[in-house]
Short mmCIF file of N, CA and C in Angstrom, two decimals:
data_model
loop_
_atom_site.label_atom_id
_atom_site.label_comp_id
_atom_site.label_asym_id
_atom_site.label_seq_id
_atom_site.Cartn_x
_atom_site.Cartn_y
_atom_site.Cartn_z
N MET Q 1 -24.97 38.03 35.36
CA MET Q 1 -24.68 36.78 34.69
C MET Q 1 -25.24 35.60 35.48
N LEU Q 2 -25.03 35.61 36.82
CA LEU Q 2 -25.54 34.53 37.66
C LEU Q 2 -27.07 34.51 37.64
N ILE Q 3 -27.67 35.68 37.63
CA ILE Q 3 -29.13 35.73 37.58
C ILE Q 3 -29.64 35.14 36.27
N ASP Q 4 -28.92 35.40 35.17
CA ASP Q 4 -29.31 34.81 33.89
C ASP Q 4 -29.20 33.28 33.95
N ALA Q 5 -28.12 32.78 34.56
CA ALA Q 5 -27.95 31.33 34.68
C ALA Q 5 -29.06 30.73 35.54
N GLU Q 6 -29.43 31.41 36.62
CA GLU Q 6 -30.52 30.93 37.46
C GLU Q 6 -31.84 30.92 36.69
N HIS Q 7 -32.08 31.94 35.90
CA HIS Q 7 -33.31 32.01 35.10
C HIS Q 7 -33.35 30.85 34.10
N ILE Q 8 -32.23 30.60 33.44
CA ILE Q 8 -32.15 29.48 32.49
C ILE Q 8 -32.36 28.16 33.22
N ALA Q 9 -31.73 28.01 34.38
CA ALA Q 9 -31.86 26.77 35.16
C ALA Q 9 -33.30 26.51 35.56
N ARG Q 10 -33.99 27.54 36.02
CA ARG Q 10 -35.41 27.38 36.39
C ARG Q 10 -36.24 26.99 35.18
N THR Q 11 -35.97 27.63 34.06
CA THR Q 11 -36.71 27.33 32.84
C THR Q 11 -36.48 25.88 32.42
N VAL Q 12 -35.24 25.43 32.52
CA VAL Q 12 -34.91 24.04 32.18
C VAL Q 12 -35.68 23.08 33.07
N LEU Q 13 -35.71 23.34 34.36
CA LEU Q 13 -36.39 22.43 35.29
C LEU Q 13 -37.90 22.45 35.11
N LEU Q 14 -38.44 23.58 34.67
CA LEU Q 14 -39.89 23.69 34.49
C LEU Q 14 -40.36 23.25 33.11
N SER Q 15 -39.42 22.94 32.24
CA SER Q 15 -39.76 22.54 30.88
C SER Q 15 -40.64 21.30 30.89
N SER Q 16 -41.64 21.29 30.04
CA SER Q 16 -42.56 20.15 30.00
C SER Q 16 -41.88 18.88 29.49
N ALA Q 17 -40.84 19.02 28.67
CA ALA Q 17 -40.13 17.86 28.15
C ALA Q 17 -39.24 17.23 29.21
N GLY Q 18 -38.85 18.01 30.19
CA GLY Q 18 -37.97 17.50 31.23
C GLY Q 18 -36.54 17.40 30.72
N PRO Q 19 -35.58 17.82 31.52
CA PRO Q 19 -34.20 17.83 31.06
C PRO Q 19 -33.57 16.43 31.12
N ASP Q 20 -32.51 16.25 30.35
CA ASP Q 20 -31.75 15.01 30.46
C ASP Q 20 -30.99 15.07 31.80
N PRO Q 21 -30.49 13.94 32.30
CA PRO Q 21 -29.86 13.92 33.63
C PRO Q 21 -28.69 14.90 33.80
N VAL Q 22 -27.85 15.05 32.80
CA VAL Q 22 -26.70 15.96 32.92
C VAL Q 22 -27.19 17.40 33.03
N THR Q 23 -28.14 17.78 32.21
CA THR Q 23 -28.68 19.14 32.23
C THR Q 23 -29.41 19.40 33.54
N GLU Q 24 -30.15 18.40 34.03
CA GLU Q 24 -30.86 18.57 35.30
C GLU Q 24 -29.87 18.80 36.44
N VAL Q 25 -28.77 18.05 36.46
CA VAL Q 25 -27.75 18.24 37.51
C VAL Q 25 -27.18 19.64 37.41
N TRP Q 26 -26.86 20.11 36.19
CA TRP Q 26 -26.35 21.47 36.05
C TRP Q 26 -27.34 22.48 36.60
N ALA Q 27 -28.60 22.35 36.21
CA ALA Q 27 -29.62 23.31 36.64
C ALA Q 27 -29.78 23.30 38.16
N CYS Q 28 -29.80 22.12 38.74
CA CYS Q 28 -29.95 22.02 40.20
C CYS Q 28 -28.73 22.55 40.93
N ARG Q 29 -27.54 22.28 40.41
CA ARG Q 29 -26.32 22.85 41.03
C ARG Q 29 -26.37 24.37 41.00
N THR Q 30 -26.79 24.91 39.85
CA THR Q 30 -26.86 26.36 39.69
C THR Q 30 -27.82 26.97 40.71
N LEU Q 31 -28.98 26.36 40.87
CA LEU Q 31 -29.98 26.91 41.78
C LEU Q 31 -29.65 26.64 43.24
N ALA Q 32 -29.09 25.48 43.55
CA ALA Q 32 -28.75 25.14 44.94
C ALA Q 32 -27.63 26.01 45.48
N ALA Q 33 -26.82 26.56 44.59
CA ALA Q 33 -25.72 27.42 45.03
C ALA Q 33 -26.22 28.64 45.80
N ARG Q 34 -27.41 29.13 45.43
CA ARG Q 34 -27.95 30.30 46.12
C ARG Q 34 -29.25 30.03 46.85
N THR Q 35 -29.90 28.92 46.55
CA THR Q 35 -31.19 28.61 47.16
C THR Q 35 -31.13 27.20 47.74
N PRO Q 36 -30.89 27.06 49.05
CA PRO Q 36 -30.73 25.73 49.65
C PRO Q 36 -31.92 24.80 49.44
N GLY Q 37 -33.09 25.35 49.18
CA GLY Q 37 -34.26 24.52 48.96
C GLY Q 37 -34.14 23.60 47.75
N TYR Q 38 -33.20 23.87 46.87
CA TYR Q 38 -33.01 23.02 45.69
C TYR Q 38 -32.08 21.83 45.97
N ARG Q 39 -31.53 21.74 47.17
CA ARG Q 39 -30.59 20.65 47.47
C ARG Q 39 -31.25 19.28 47.35
N THR Q 40 -32.48 19.13 47.79
CA THR Q 40 -33.15 17.84 47.68
C THR Q 40 -33.27 17.43 46.22
N ARG Q 41 -33.66 18.36 45.39
CA ARG Q 41 -33.76 18.05 43.96
C ARG Q 41 -32.38 17.76 43.36
N LEU Q 42 -31.36 18.46 43.83
CA LEU Q 42 -30.00 18.20 43.35
C LEU Q 42 -29.55 16.80 43.73
N VAL Q 43 -29.81 16.39 44.96
CA VAL Q 43 -29.45 15.03 45.38
C VAL Q 43 -30.17 14.00 44.52
N SER Q 44 -31.44 14.21 44.28
CA SER Q 44 -32.20 13.31 43.42
C SER Q 44 -31.60 13.23 42.02
N ALA Q 45 -31.28 14.39 41.46
CA ALA Q 45 -30.71 14.44 40.11
C ALA Q 45 -29.34 13.77 40.06
N LEU Q 46 -28.53 13.99 41.08
CA LEU Q 46 -27.21 13.35 41.13
C LEU Q 46 -27.33 11.83 41.20
N LEU Q 47 -28.30 11.34 41.97
CA LEU Q 47 -28.47 9.89 42.09
C LEU Q 47 -29.00 9.29 40.79
N ARG Q 48 -29.87 10.01 40.09
CA ARG Q 48 -30.33 9.51 38.79
C ARG Q 48 -29.18 9.47 37.79
N LEU Q 49 -28.36 10.52 37.78
CA LEU Q 49 -27.21 10.56 36.88
C LEU Q 49 -26.20 9.48 37.26
N GLU Q 50 -26.02 9.25 38.54
CA GLU Q 50 -25.10 8.21 39.01
C GLU Q 50 -25.50 6.86 38.45
N ARG Q 51 -26.79 6.55 38.48
CA ARG Q 51 -27.26 5.26 37.97
C ARG Q 51 -27.11 5.14 36.46
N ALA Q 52 -27.07 6.26 35.75
CA ALA Q 52 -26.98 6.23 34.28
C ALA Q 52 -25.54 6.35 33.78
N THR Q 53 -24.59 6.43 34.70
CA THR Q 53 -23.18 6.62 34.34
C THR Q 53 -22.47 5.28 34.31
N ASP Q 54 -21.60 5.09 33.33
CA ASP Q 54 -20.89 3.83 33.16
C ASP Q 54 -19.62 3.71 34.01
N SER Q 55 -18.87 4.76 34.13
CA SER Q 55 -17.57 4.72 34.81
C SER Q 55 -17.75 4.58 36.33
N PRO Q 56 -17.16 3.55 36.94
CA PRO Q 56 -17.27 3.39 38.40
C PRO Q 56 -16.73 4.60 39.16
N GLU Q 57 -15.64 5.18 38.69
CA GLU Q 57 -15.06 6.34 39.38
C GLU Q 57 -16.00 7.55 39.28
N ALA Q 58 -16.59 7.75 38.11
CA ALA Q 58 -17.54 8.86 37.95
C ALA Q 58 -18.78 8.63 38.79
N ARG Q 59 -19.24 7.38 38.87
CA ARG Q 59 -20.39 7.05 39.71
C ARG Q 59 -20.09 7.37 41.17
N LEU Q 60 -18.89 7.04 41.61
CA LEU Q 60 -18.50 7.31 42.99
C LEU Q 60 -18.46 8.81 43.24
N ARG Q 61 -17.89 9.58 42.32
CA ARG Q 61 -17.84 11.04 42.50
C ARG Q 61 -19.24 11.63 42.60
N LEU Q 62 -20.17 11.16 41.76
CA LEU Q 62 -21.54 11.67 41.82
C LEU Q 62 -22.20 11.27 43.14
N ALA Q 63 -21.97 10.06 43.60
CA ALA Q 63 -22.55 9.62 44.88
C ALA Q 63 -21.97 10.44 46.04
N GLU Q 64 -20.67 10.71 46.00
CA GLU Q 64 -20.06 11.52 47.05
C GLU Q 64 -20.61 12.94 47.04
N GLU Q 65 -20.84 13.49 45.86
CA GLU Q 65 -21.44 14.83 45.78
C GLU Q 65 -22.88 14.80 46.32
N ALA Q 66 -23.59 13.72 46.02
CA ALA Q 66 -24.96 13.59 46.55
C ALA Q 66 -24.93 13.53 48.07
N VAL Q 67 -24.00 12.78 48.65
CA VAL Q 67 -23.89 12.70 50.11
C VAL Q 67 -23.58 14.08 50.69
N ALA Q 68 -22.61 14.77 50.10
CA ALA Q 68 -22.23 16.10 50.61
C ALA Q 68 -23.42 17.05 50.59
N ASN Q 69 -24.21 17.01 49.53
CA ASN Q 69 -25.38 17.89 49.45
C ASN Q 69 -26.49 17.42 50.38
N ALA Q 70 -26.67 16.12 50.50
CA ALA Q 70 -27.72 15.60 51.39
C ALA Q 70 -27.43 15.98 52.84
N ARG Q 71 -26.16 16.02 53.21
CA ARG Q 71 -25.80 16.41 54.58
C ARG Q 71 -26.17 17.87 54.87
N GLN Q 72 -26.32 18.68 53.83
CA GLN Q 72 -26.64 20.09 54.00
C GLN Q 72 -28.14 20.38 53.99
N ILE Q 73 -28.95 19.36 53.75
CA ILE Q 73 -30.40 19.57 53.76
C ILE Q 73 -30.87 19.66 55.21
N ASP Q 74 -31.58 20.70 55.52
CA ASP Q 74 -32.07 20.92 56.87
C ASP Q 74 -33.30 20.06 57.12
N PRO Q 75 -33.23 19.12 58.08
CA PRO Q 75 -34.39 18.25 58.34
C PRO Q 75 -35.62 19.01 58.85
N VAL Q 76 -35.41 20.20 59.39
CA VAL Q 76 -36.54 21.01 59.84
C VAL Q 76 -37.28 21.56 58.63
N GLN Q 77 -36.55 21.92 57.58
CA GLN Q 77 -37.15 22.47 56.37
C GLN Q 77 -37.66 21.41 55.42
N ASP Q 78 -37.06 20.20 55.46
CA ASP Q 78 -37.43 19.15 54.52
C ASP Q 78 -37.47 17.82 55.26
N HIS Q 79 -38.66 17.25 55.38
CA HIS Q 79 -38.80 16.00 56.13
C HIS Q 79 -38.17 14.81 55.43
N HIS Q 80 -37.67 15.00 54.21
CA HIS Q 80 -37.00 13.94 53.47
C HIS Q 80 -35.49 13.93 53.68
N ALA Q 81 -34.97 14.82 54.50
CA ALA Q 81 -33.53 14.99 54.63
C ALA Q 81 -32.82 13.69 55.00
N THR Q 82 -33.29 12.99 56.01
CA THR Q 82 -32.64 11.75 56.43
C THR Q 82 -32.76 10.68 55.36
N ASP Q 83 -33.93 10.57 54.75
CA ASP Q 83 -34.12 9.58 53.68
C ASP Q 83 -33.17 9.86 52.52
N MET Q 84 -33.06 11.13 52.14
CA MET Q 84 -32.18 11.47 51.02
C MET Q 84 -30.73 11.13 51.36
N LEU Q 85 -30.33 11.40 52.60
CA LEU Q 85 -28.97 11.08 53.01
C LEU Q 85 -28.73 9.58 52.97
N ILE Q 86 -29.69 8.80 53.43
CA ILE Q 86 -29.54 7.34 53.40
C ILE Q 86 -29.42 6.83 51.97
N TRP Q 87 -30.26 7.34 51.07
CA TRP Q 87 -30.17 6.91 49.67
C TRP Q 87 -28.82 7.30 49.07
N ALA Q 88 -28.34 8.48 49.38
CA ALA Q 88 -27.04 8.92 48.86
C ALA Q 88 -25.91 8.07 49.45
N LEU Q 89 -25.99 7.79 50.75
CA LEU Q 89 -24.98 6.94 51.38
C LEU Q 89 -25.00 5.53 50.78
N HIS Q 90 -26.19 5.04 50.50
CA HIS Q 90 -26.32 3.70 49.90
C HIS Q 90 -25.62 3.67 48.54
N ALA Q 91 -25.81 4.71 47.74
CA ALA Q 91 -25.13 4.79 46.44
C ALA Q 91 -23.62 4.90 46.64
N GLN Q 92 -23.21 5.68 47.62
CA GLN Q 92 -21.77 5.82 47.89
C GLN Q 92 -21.17 4.49 48.32
N GLN Q 93 -21.86 3.79 49.21
CA GLN Q 93 -21.36 2.50 49.68
C GLN Q 93 -21.21 1.52 48.52
N ARG Q 94 -22.23 1.43 47.70
CA ARG Q 94 -22.22 0.52 46.55
C ARG Q 94 -21.03 0.83 45.63
N ASN Q 95 -20.79 2.10 45.39
CA ASN Q 95 -19.70 2.49 44.50
C ASN Q 95 -18.33 2.34 45.15
N LEU Q 96 -18.24 2.54 46.45
CA LEU Q 96 -16.96 2.29 47.13
C LEU Q 96 -16.58 0.82 47.00
N HIS Q 97 -17.54 -0.07 47.17
CA HIS Q 97 -17.26 -1.50 47.01
C HIS Q 97 -16.85 -1.81 45.58
N THR Q 98 -17.51 -1.18 44.61
CA THR Q 98 -17.20 -1.43 43.20
C THR Q 98 -15.76 -1.05 42.86
N VAL Q 99 -15.25 0.04 43.43
CA VAL Q 99 -13.89 0.47 43.13
C VAL Q 99 -12.86 -0.14 44.08
N GLY Q 100 -13.31 -1.07 44.93
CA GLY Q 100 -12.37 -1.80 45.78
C GLY Q 100 -12.04 -1.14 47.10
N ARG Q 101 -12.78 -0.13 47.50
CA ARG Q 101 -12.54 0.56 48.78
C ARG Q 101 -13.52 0.01 49.83
N THR Q 102 -13.35 -1.28 50.12
CA THR Q 102 -14.29 -2.01 50.96
C THR Q 102 -14.37 -1.48 52.38
N ALA Q 103 -13.24 -1.15 52.99
CA ALA Q 103 -13.25 -0.66 54.38
C ALA Q 103 -14.06 0.63 54.49
N GLU Q 104 -13.89 1.53 53.53
CA GLU Q 104 -14.67 2.77 53.53
C GLU Q 104 -16.15 2.47 53.30
N GLY Q 105 -16.43 1.49 52.44
CA GLY Q 105 -17.81 1.09 52.19
C GLY Q 105 -18.47 0.57 53.45
N LEU Q 106 -17.73 -0.18 54.26
CA LEU Q 106 -18.29 -0.69 55.52
C LEU Q 106 -18.53 0.44 56.52
N ASP Q 107 -17.66 1.46 56.52
CA ASP Q 107 -17.90 2.63 57.37
C ASP Q 107 -19.19 3.34 56.98
N VAL Q 108 -19.41 3.45 55.67
CA VAL Q 108 -20.64 4.09 55.18
C VAL Q 108 -21.85 3.24 55.58
N ARG Q 109 -21.73 1.91 55.47
CA ARG Q 109 -22.83 1.03 55.89
C ARG Q 109 -23.17 1.25 57.36
N ARG Q 110 -22.14 1.40 58.21
CA ARG Q 110 -22.40 1.65 59.64
C ARG Q 110 -23.17 2.96 59.83
N GLU Q 111 -22.83 3.97 59.03
CA GLU Q 111 -23.57 5.23 59.15
C GLU Q 111 -25.02 5.05 58.71
N ILE Q 112 -25.24 4.28 57.65
CA ILE Q 112 -26.61 4.02 57.22
C ILE Q 112 -27.38 3.34 58.34
N LEU Q 113 -26.79 2.33 58.94
CA LEU Q 113 -27.45 1.60 60.02
C LEU Q 113 -27.75 2.52 61.20
N ALA Q 114 -26.87 3.47 61.48
CA ALA Q 114 -27.07 4.40 62.59
C ALA Q 114 -28.22 5.37 62.31
N ARG Q 115 -28.43 5.70 61.06
CA ARG Q 115 -29.44 6.70 60.71
C ARG Q 115 -30.77 6.10 60.29
N TYR Q 116 -30.77 4.85 59.91
CA TYR Q 116 -31.96 4.23 59.31
C TYR Q 116 -33.09 4.10 60.33
N LEU Q 117 -34.27 4.45 59.90
CA LEU Q 117 -35.48 4.23 60.67
C LEU Q 117 -36.47 3.51 59.77
N PRO Q 118 -37.26 2.59 60.30
CA PRO Q 118 -38.26 1.93 59.46
C PRO Q 118 -39.17 2.98 58.82
N GLY Q 119 -39.64 2.67 57.62
CA GLY Q 119 -40.53 3.59 56.94
C GLY Q 119 -39.81 4.50 55.97
N LEU Q 120 -38.63 4.10 55.54
CA LEU Q 120 -37.91 4.89 54.55
C LEU Q 120 -38.84 5.17 53.37
N HIS Q 121 -38.91 6.43 52.97
CA HIS Q 121 -39.79 6.80 51.86
C HIS Q 121 -39.40 6.03 50.61
N ASN Q 122 -40.38 5.74 49.81
CA ASN Q 122 -40.09 5.22 48.47
C ASN Q 122 -41.04 5.88 47.49
N ALA Q 123 -40.79 5.68 46.23
CA ALA Q 123 -41.53 6.41 45.20
C ALA Q 123 -43.03 6.15 45.25
N ARG Q 124 -43.43 4.97 45.68
CA ARG Q 124 -44.86 4.65 45.71
C ARG Q 124 -45.60 5.42 46.81
N GLU Q 125 -44.88 5.73 47.88
CA GLU Q 125 -45.52 6.42 49.01
C GLU Q 125 -45.35 7.93 48.96
N CYS Q 126 -44.31 8.39 48.31
CA CYS Q 126 -44.01 9.81 48.38
C CYS Q 126 -43.54 10.31 47.02
N GLY Q 127 -44.37 11.06 46.36
CA GLY Q 127 -44.05 11.56 45.02
C GLY Q 127 -42.96 12.60 44.98
N VAL Q 128 -42.60 13.18 46.12
CA VAL Q 128 -41.58 14.23 46.12
C VAL Q 128 -40.19 13.64 45.94
N THR Q 129 -39.93 12.51 46.56
CA THR Q 129 -38.58 11.94 46.53
C THR Q 129 -38.48 10.88 45.45
N VAL Q 130 -38.43 11.32 44.21
CA VAL Q 130 -38.41 10.41 43.09
C VAL Q 130 -37.00 9.97 42.70
N CYS Q 131 -35.99 10.35 43.48
CA CYS Q 131 -34.62 10.00 43.12
C CYS Q 131 -34.42 8.50 43.07
N TYR Q 132 -35.21 7.76 43.81
CA TYR Q 132 -35.00 6.32 43.86
C TYR Q 132 -36.21 5.57 43.34
N ALA Q 133 -36.88 6.16 42.36
CA ALA Q 133 -38.04 5.50 41.76
C ALA Q 133 -37.64 4.11 41.26
N GLU Q 134 -38.43 3.14 41.62
CA GLU Q 134 -38.25 1.74 41.21
C GLU Q 134 -36.94 1.14 41.71
N GLN Q 135 -36.33 1.73 42.71
CA GLN Q 135 -35.11 1.18 43.29
C GLN Q 135 -35.47 0.47 44.60
N GLU Q 136 -34.72 -0.54 44.91
CA GLU Q 136 -34.91 -1.22 46.19
C GLU Q 136 -34.24 -0.41 47.29
N PRO Q 137 -34.88 -0.33 48.46
CA PRO Q 137 -34.24 0.39 49.55
C PRO Q 137 -32.99 -0.35 50.03
N PRO Q 138 -32.13 0.33 50.77
CA PRO Q 138 -30.95 -0.36 51.31
C PRO Q 138 -31.38 -1.60 52.08
N PRO Q 139 -30.67 -2.73 51.90
CA PRO Q 139 -31.09 -3.99 52.54
C PRO Q 139 -30.72 -4.05 54.02
N VAL Q 140 -31.26 -3.11 54.78
CA VAL Q 140 -30.93 -3.02 56.20
C VAL Q 140 -31.32 -4.30 56.93
N GLY Q 141 -32.44 -4.92 56.54
CA GLY Q 141 -32.87 -6.16 57.18
C GLY Q 141 -31.81 -7.25 57.05
N ALA Q 142 -31.23 -7.38 55.89
CA ALA Q 142 -30.18 -8.39 55.69
C ALA Q 142 -28.93 -8.05 56.49
N TRP Q 143 -28.62 -6.77 56.58
CA TRP Q 143 -27.43 -6.37 57.34
C TRP Q 143 -27.64 -6.68 58.82
N THR Q 144 -28.85 -6.39 59.33
CA THR Q 144 -29.09 -6.66 60.74
C THR Q 144 -29.13 -8.15 61.03
N ALA Q 145 -29.60 -8.94 60.07
CA ALA Q 145 -29.60 -10.40 60.24
C ALA Q 145 -28.16 -10.92 60.31
N ALA Q 146 -27.24 -10.18 59.70
CA ALA Q 146 -25.83 -10.58 59.72
C ALA Q 146 -25.11 -10.08 60.97
N GLY Q 147 -25.87 -9.50 61.89
CA GLY Q 147 -25.30 -9.09 63.16
C GLY Q 147 -25.01 -7.62 63.31
N GLU Q 148 -25.38 -6.81 62.32
CA GLU Q 148 -25.17 -5.39 62.43
C GLU Q 148 -26.46 -4.76 62.97
N ALA Q 149 -26.34 -3.93 63.97
CA ALA Q 149 -27.53 -3.38 64.62
C ALA Q 149 -27.84 -1.99 64.10
N PRO Q 150 -29.12 -1.75 63.65
CA PRO Q 150 -29.49 -0.40 63.25
C PRO Q 150 -29.44 0.54 64.45
N GLY Q 151 -29.08 1.77 64.18
CA GLY Q 151 -29.08 2.77 65.23
C GLY Q 151 -27.82 2.80 66.07
N LYS Q 152 -26.84 1.93 65.76
CA LYS Q 152 -25.60 1.91 66.54
C LYS Q 152 -24.41 1.93 65.60
N LEU Q 153 -23.47 2.77 65.92
CA LEU Q 153 -22.20 2.77 65.18
C LEU Q 153 -21.22 1.90 65.94
N SER Q 154 -20.52 1.00 65.21
CA SER Q 154 -19.52 0.21 65.91
C SER Q 154 -18.14 0.67 65.57
#
């Protein structure tokens, strides 16, 4: 049964029409459960679905799932691991602030600052990490101008 689900998931992802965001998340979850190499695509799909979701609580849950999966991406196997984690953390921070959990949002911001390195991938430079196509990167420059230092947790 699981092999059938994996076969369907692969077919969905390879479809020329491309799946809708909910179906893509299902397919990526199905494949990532047994094949860790699909985690990057799952994080991307979760972030796309997060942006298309109306409910702040649902957006936060999707962002938290993206963070949890991004933390499991092996940076040795995927050079996008840190970038994906930063994008997922950025979505989590934004949604924590939206639901009024500001202190937790600031903790997430500190983690972003600790992990951020100049040269964060974006869609124009790297076709693999399309999860944040046409999105602005986290405003680390503005945060550092406000006295927060990248690379340091306070």
